[in-house]
Amino acid sequence: MNPERTCVACRQKKDKSDLLKFVKNTEGHVEYDPTQKKCGRGAYVCRNKECISKALKGILFRRLRAEQDFKNRQRLESELKAL
């Protein structure tokens, strides 16, 4: 059985492999972790547009206890559009 994680936006439990992982790096910025192997505080988001949008509006940053800045949010949005 695969490990399950909860989406921070919709609060549904899903397989870890079905979710996107975000981590707070040492500088306090949030970054997308495509390998799902980075260390540090992590949070998971469903792969659908509604959950990603809701998460990037603020809940993701609060869950990771990271400062929400405009540049970091824009960088994450552009990274995720490429998926």
C-alpha positions as CSV (number, residue, x, y, z in Angstrom):
1,M,0.0,0.0,0.0
2,N,1.3,3.4,-1.0
3,P,1.7,6.1,1.7
4,E,-1.2,8.7,1.8
5,R,-0.9,12.4,2.2
6,T,-3.5,15.2,2.6
7,C,-3.9,18.0,0.1
8,V,-3.6,21.3,2.0
9,A,-6.2,22.9,-0.3
10,C,-9.1,20.4,-0.4
11,R,-8.1,18.3,2.6
12,Q,-8.6,15.0,0.7
13,K,-6.3,12.1,1.4
14,K,-4.6,10.6,-1.7
15,D,-1.6,8.5,-2.6
16,K,1.6,10.5,-2.2
17,S,2.5,9.8,-5.8
18,D,-0.8,11.5,-7.0
19,L,0.1,14.8,-5.3
20,L,2.6,17.6,-5.8
21,K,5.1,18.2,-3.0
22,F,6.3,21.6,-1.9
23,V,9.1,22.2,0.6
24,K,10.4,25.2,2.6
25,N,14.1,25.6,1.8
26,T,16.8,26.9,4.1
27,E,16.2,30.5,3.0
28,G,12.6,30.2,4.0
29,H,11.2,30.2,0.4
30,V,8.7,27.6,-0.9
31,E,9.8,25.4,-3.8
32,Y,8.3,22.6,-5.9
33,D,9.9,19.2,-5.3
34,P,9.3,17.1,-8.4
35,T,11.3,14.2,-6.9
36,Q,9.4,14.3,-3.6
37,K,12.7,13.5,-1.8
38,K,13.9,16.9,-0.5
39,C,14.3,17.4,3.2
40,G,12.5,20.0,5.2
41,R,9.0,20.9,6.0
42,G,6.7,19.7,3.3
43,A,3.1,20.1,2.1
44,Y,1.2,18.3,-0.6
45,V,-1.3,19.7,-3.2
46,C,-3.6,17.9,-5.7
47,R,-2.6,18.1,-9.3
48,N,-5.8,19.9,-10.4
49,K,-5.9,23.7,-11.1
50,E,-8.4,24.5,-8.4
51,C,-6.3,23.1,-5.6
52,I,-3.1,24.6,-7.0
53,S,-4.7,28.0,-7.3
54,K,-6.2,27.8,-3.8
55,A,-2.8,26.7,-2.3
56,L,-0.8,29.4,-4.0
57,K,-3.2,32.1,-2.7
58,G,-1.8,31.6,0.7
59,I,-2.7,28.3,2.4
60,L,0.5,26.6,1.2
61,F,2.7,29.3,2.6
62,R,0.9,29.2,6.0
63,R,1.1,25.4,6.2
64,L,4.9,25.6,5.5
65,R,5.3,28.6,7.9
66,A,6.9,30.5,5.1
67,E,6.7,34.1,4.2
68,Q,4.5,34.7,1.2
69,D,6.2,37.0,-1.3
70,F,5.0,37.9,-4.8
71,K,8.2,36.8,-6.6
72,N,8.1,33.4,-5.0
73,R,4.5,32.9,-5.8
74,Q,5.0,34.0,-9.5
75,R,8.0,31.6,-9.8
76,L,5.9,28.7,-8.5
77,E,3.0,29.5,-10.8
78,S,5.3,29.5,-13.9
79,E,7.0,26.2,-12.8
80,L,3.6,24.5,-12.4
81,K,2.3,25.8,-15.8
82,A,5.0,23.7,-17.4
83,L,3.6,20.5,-15.9
